Coordinates of C-alpha atoms and ligand atoms in Angstrom, one line a residue:
X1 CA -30.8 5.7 -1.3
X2 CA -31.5 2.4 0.9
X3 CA -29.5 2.5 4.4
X4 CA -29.3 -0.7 5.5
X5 CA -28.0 -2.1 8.8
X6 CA -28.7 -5.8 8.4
X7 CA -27.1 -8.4 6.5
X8 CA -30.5 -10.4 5.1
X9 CA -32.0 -6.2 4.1
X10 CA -28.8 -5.7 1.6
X11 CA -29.9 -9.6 0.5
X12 CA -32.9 -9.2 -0.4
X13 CA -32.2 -6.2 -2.2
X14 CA -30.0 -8.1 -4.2
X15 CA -32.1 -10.6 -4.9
X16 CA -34.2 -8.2 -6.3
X17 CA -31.6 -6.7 -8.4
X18 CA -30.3 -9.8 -9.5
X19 CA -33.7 -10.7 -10.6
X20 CA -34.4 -8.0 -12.9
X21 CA -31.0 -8.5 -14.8
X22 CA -28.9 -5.2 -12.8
X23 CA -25.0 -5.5 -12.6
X24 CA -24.1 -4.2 -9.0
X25 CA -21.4 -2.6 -8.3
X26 CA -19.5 -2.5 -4.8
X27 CA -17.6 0.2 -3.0
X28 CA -15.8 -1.1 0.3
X29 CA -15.0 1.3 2.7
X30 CA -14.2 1.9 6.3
X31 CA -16.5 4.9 6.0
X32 CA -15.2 8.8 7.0
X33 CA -15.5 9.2 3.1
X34 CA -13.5 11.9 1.3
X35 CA -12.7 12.3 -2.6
X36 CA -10.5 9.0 -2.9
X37 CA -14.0 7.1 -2.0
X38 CA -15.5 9.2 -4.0
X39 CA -13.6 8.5 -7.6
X40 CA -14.6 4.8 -6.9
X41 CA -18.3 5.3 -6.2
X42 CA -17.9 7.4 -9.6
X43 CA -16.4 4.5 -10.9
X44 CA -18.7 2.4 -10.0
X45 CA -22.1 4.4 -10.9
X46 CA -20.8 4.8 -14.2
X47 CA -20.2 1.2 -15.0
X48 CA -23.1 -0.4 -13.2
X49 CA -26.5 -0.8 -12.7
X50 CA -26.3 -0.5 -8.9
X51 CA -24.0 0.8 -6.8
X52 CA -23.5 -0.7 -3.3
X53 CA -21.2 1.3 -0.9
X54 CA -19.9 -0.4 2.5
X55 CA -19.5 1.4 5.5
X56 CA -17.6 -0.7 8.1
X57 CA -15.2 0.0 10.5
X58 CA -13.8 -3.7 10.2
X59 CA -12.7 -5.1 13.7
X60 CA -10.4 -7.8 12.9
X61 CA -8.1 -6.1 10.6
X62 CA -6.9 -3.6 13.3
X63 CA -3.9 -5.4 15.5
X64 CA -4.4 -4.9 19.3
X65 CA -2.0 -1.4 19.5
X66 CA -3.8 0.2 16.3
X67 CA -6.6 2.6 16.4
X68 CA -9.8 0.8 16.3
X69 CA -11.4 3.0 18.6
X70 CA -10.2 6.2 17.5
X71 CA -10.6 5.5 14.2
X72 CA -12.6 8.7 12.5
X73 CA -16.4 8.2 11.7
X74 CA -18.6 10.5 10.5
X75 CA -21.6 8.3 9.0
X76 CA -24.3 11.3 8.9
X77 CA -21.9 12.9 6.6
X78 CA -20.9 9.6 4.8
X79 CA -24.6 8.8 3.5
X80 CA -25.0 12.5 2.4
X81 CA -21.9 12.2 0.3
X82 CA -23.2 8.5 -1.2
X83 CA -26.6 9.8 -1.9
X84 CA -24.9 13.0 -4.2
X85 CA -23.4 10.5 -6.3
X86 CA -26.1 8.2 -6.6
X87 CA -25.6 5.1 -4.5
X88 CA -28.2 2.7 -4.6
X89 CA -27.5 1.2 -0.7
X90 CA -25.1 2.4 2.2
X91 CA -24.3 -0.9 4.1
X92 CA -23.9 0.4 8.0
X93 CA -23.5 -2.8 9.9
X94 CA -22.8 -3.0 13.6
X95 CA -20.2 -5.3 14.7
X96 CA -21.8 -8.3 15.6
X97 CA -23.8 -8.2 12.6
X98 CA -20.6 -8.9 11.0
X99 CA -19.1 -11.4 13.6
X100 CA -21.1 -13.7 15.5
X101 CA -20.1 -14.6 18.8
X102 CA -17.8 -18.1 17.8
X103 CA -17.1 -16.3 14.2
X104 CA -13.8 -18.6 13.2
X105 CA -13.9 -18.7 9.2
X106 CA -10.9 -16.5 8.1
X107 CA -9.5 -16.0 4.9
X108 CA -6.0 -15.1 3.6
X109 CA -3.6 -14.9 0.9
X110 CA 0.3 -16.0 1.7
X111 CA 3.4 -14.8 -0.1
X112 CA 1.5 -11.4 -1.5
X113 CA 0.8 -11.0 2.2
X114 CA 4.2 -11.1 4.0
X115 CA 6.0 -8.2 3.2
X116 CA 5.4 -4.4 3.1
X117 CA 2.8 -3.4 5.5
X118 CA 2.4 -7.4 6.3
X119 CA 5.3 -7.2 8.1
X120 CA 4.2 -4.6 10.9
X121 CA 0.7 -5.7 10.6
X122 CA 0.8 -9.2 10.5
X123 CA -3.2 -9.7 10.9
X124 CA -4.1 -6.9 8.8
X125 CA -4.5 -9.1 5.5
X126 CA -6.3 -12.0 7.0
X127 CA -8.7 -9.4 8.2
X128 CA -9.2 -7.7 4.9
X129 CA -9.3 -10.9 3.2
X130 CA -12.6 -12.2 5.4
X131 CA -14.5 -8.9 5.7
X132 CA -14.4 -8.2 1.7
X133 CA -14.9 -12.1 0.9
X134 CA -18.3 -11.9 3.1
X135 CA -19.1 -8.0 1.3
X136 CA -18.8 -10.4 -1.6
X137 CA -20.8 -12.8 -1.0
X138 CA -23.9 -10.4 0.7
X139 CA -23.6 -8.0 -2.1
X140 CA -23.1 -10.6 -5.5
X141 CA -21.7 -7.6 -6.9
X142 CA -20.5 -7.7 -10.3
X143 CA -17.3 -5.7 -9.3
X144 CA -15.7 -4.2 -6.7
X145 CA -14.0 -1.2 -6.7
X146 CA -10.1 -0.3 -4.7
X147 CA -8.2 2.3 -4.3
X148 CA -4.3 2.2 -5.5
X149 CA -3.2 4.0 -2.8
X150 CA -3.8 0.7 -0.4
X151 CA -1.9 -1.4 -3.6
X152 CA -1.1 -3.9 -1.7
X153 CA -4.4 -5.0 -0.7
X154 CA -5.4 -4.1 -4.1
X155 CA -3.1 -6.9 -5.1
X156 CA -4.0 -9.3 -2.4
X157 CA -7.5 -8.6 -2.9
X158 CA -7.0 -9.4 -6.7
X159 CA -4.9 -12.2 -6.0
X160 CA -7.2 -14.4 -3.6
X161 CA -10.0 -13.3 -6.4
X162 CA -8.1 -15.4 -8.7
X163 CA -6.7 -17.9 -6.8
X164 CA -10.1 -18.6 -5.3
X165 CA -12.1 -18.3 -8.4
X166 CA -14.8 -15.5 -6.7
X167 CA -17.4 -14.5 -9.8
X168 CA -16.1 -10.8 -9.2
X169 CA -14.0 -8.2 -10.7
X170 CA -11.6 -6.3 -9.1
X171 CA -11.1 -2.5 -10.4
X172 CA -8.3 -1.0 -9.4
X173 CA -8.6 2.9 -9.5
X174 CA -6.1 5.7 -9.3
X175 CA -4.6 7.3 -6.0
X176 CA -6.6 11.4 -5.6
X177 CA -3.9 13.2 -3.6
X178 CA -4.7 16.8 -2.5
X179 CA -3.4 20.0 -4.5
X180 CA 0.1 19.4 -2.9
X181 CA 0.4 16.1 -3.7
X182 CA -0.5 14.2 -0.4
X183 CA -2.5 11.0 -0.8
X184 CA -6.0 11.4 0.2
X185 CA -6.5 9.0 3.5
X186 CA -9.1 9.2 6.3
X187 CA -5.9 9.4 8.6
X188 CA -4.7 12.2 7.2
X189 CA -7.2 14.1 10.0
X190 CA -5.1 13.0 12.4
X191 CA -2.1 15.3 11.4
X192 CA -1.8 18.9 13.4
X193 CA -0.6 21.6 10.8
X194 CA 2.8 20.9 11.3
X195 CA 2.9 17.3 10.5
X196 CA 0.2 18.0 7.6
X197 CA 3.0 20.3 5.9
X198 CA 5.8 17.7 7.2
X199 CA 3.2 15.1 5.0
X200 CA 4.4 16.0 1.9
X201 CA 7.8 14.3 2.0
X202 CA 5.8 11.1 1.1
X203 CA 5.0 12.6 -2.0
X204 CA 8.2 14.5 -2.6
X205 CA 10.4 11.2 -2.4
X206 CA 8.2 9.0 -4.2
X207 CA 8.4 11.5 -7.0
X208 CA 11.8 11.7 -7.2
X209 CA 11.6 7.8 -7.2
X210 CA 9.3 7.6 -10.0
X211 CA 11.7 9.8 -12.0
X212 CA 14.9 8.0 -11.3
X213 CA 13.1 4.5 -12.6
X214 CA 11.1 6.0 -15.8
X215 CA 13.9 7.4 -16.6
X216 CA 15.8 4.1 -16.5
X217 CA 17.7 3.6 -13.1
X218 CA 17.6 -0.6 -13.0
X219 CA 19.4 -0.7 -9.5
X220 CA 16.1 -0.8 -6.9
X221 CA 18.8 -0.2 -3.9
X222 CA 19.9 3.1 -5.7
X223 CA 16.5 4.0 -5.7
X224 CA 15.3 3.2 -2.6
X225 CA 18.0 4.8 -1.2
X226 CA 17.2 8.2 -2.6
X227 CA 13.6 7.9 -1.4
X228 CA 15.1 7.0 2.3
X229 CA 17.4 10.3 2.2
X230 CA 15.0 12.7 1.0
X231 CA 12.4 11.4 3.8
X232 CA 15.4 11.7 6.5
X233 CA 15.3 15.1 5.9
X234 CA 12.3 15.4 7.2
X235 CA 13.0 15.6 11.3
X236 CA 9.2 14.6 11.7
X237 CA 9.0 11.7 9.5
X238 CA 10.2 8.3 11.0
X239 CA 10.3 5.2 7.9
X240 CA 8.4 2.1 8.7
X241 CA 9.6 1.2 5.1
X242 CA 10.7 1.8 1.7
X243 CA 10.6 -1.4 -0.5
X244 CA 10.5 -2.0 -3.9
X245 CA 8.6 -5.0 -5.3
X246 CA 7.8 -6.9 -8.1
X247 CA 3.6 -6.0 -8.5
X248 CA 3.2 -9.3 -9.0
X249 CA 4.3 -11.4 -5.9
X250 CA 5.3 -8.2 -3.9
X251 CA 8.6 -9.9 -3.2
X252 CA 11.5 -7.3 -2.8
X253 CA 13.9 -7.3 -6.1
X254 CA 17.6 -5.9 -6.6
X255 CA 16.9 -5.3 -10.3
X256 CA 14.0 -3.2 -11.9
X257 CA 13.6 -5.2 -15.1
X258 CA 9.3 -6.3 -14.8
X259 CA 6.6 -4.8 -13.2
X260 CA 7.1 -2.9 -9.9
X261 CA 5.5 -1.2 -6.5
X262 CA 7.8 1.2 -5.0
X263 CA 5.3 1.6 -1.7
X264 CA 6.2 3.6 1.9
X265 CA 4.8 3.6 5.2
X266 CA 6.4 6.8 7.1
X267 CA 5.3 7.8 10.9
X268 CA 4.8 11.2 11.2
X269 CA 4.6 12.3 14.5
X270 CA 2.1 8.8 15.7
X271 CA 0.8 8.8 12.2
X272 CA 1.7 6.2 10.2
X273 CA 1.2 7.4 6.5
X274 CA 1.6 4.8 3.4
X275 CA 1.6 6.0 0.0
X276 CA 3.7 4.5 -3.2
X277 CA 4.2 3.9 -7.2
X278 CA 3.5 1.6 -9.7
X279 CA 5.7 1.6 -12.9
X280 CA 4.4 -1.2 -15.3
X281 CA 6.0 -2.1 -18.7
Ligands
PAF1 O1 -9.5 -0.1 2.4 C1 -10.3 -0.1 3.3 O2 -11.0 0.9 3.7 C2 -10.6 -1.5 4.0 O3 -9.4 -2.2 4.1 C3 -11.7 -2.3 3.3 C4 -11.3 -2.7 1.9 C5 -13.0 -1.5 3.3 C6 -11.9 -3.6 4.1 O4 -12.3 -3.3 5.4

């Protein structure tokens, strides 16, 4: 497996690739891998050519209170988990690799962007947006692989794809929770045992969620309002936000009648958790 650190190494790699005919296939990541990452690298070996996984801690999609710093890295580990499922080239770049000093060329997607986490996290998308448009562009990969546990960047991602008209498809694969249901996430190493157990409510309320729509509750406040008190039960959990929205335009919606995203973001303890639903017709 190729390790490479520099934009114009992964290029002419590509190039390479692109040459002899090889679809590529790209895995974005923030690194600290774990079995979520790892279904998509599956993915993505088993429907390309190549397989390109990113390893970037990405700067400008962390506001100025969130946890750039601390945010777990472990990239020894990382390359020893792509090279086991037969990545082609680990994409390590330093910062300023990515961002020139005077770097100004931002991209984002509006309405899809507002609401949910947009609202606490107002330069998250914009962040995502740019850093995945340049992995784009650097890889030429064939496809690109997300997770549905972030489903609102999988929808903004896919979105701004479409809008944009980017030669790429976007795959969106399914959330790997651990045995007792919580959603695998690099954050979830910042819990103590007691919040790790306190964890599950996510899980517990969007199940009982789930249930109440597929089994044909139309009345989204009913709904949401179950999720809420089943979470307040929890004396460690604090909601950030229980919304259901159309998977569309992720704009909030009374009835349940089309295609929707029940998503959560719950603090427990400091450790803001999201995790959430998709019932499609
Ligand atoms: O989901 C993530 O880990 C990140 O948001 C992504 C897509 C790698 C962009 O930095």
């Amino acid at each position: 497996m190729l390790v490479a650190e520099k934009i114009a190494d992964v290029k002419a790699n590509v190039k390479v690739w692109k040459k002899e005919g090889k679809t590529i296939g790209l895995v974005p990541t923030m690194g600290y891998l774990h079995e979520g990452h790892a279904s998509l690298i599956q993915r993505a070996r088993e429907e390309n050519d190549i397989v390109i996984v990113s390893d970037f801690v990405n700067p400008i999609q962390f506001g100025p209170k969130e946890d750039l710093a601390t945010y777990p890295r472990d990239f020894e580990a990382d390359c020893k988990l792509c090279e086991s499922l037969g990545a082609d080239l680990i994409f390590h770049p330093e910062p300023s690799e990515m961002y020139e000093d005077n770097f100004c060329s931002y991209v984002g997607v509006n309405t899809l962007s507002e609401n949910l986490c947009g609202k606490s996290r107002p330069i998250h998308f914009n962040g995502v947006c740019t850093v995945v448009t340049k992995l784009f562009m650097i890889s030429e990969a064939d496809r690109a692989y997300f997770g549905q546990k972030d489903a609102q960047q999988l929808a903004i991602v896919s979105r701004m794809v479409r809008d944009l008209n980017y030669n790429i498809e976007i795959i969106g694969c399914p959330i790997i929770r651990e045995e007792d249901g919580l959603a695998k996430s690099s954050r979830n190493t910042y819990l103590n045992p007691e919040e790790r157990q306190a964890a599950l409510i996510l899980h517990k309320a969007l199940t009982r969620g789930e249930e109440m729509v597929r089994t044909g509750e139309k009345d989204a406040t009913k709904v949401k309002a179950e999720i809420t008190s089943i979470i307040e039960s929890e004396p460690k959990a604090k909601i950030d936000y229980v919304e259901i929205v159309d998977w569309n335009q992720l704009q909030p919606i009374d009835t349940i009648d089309q295609d929707i995203l029940c998503a959560i973001a719950v603090y427990i303890g400091k450790v803001r958790l999201i995790d959430n639903f998709i019932v499609t017709e």
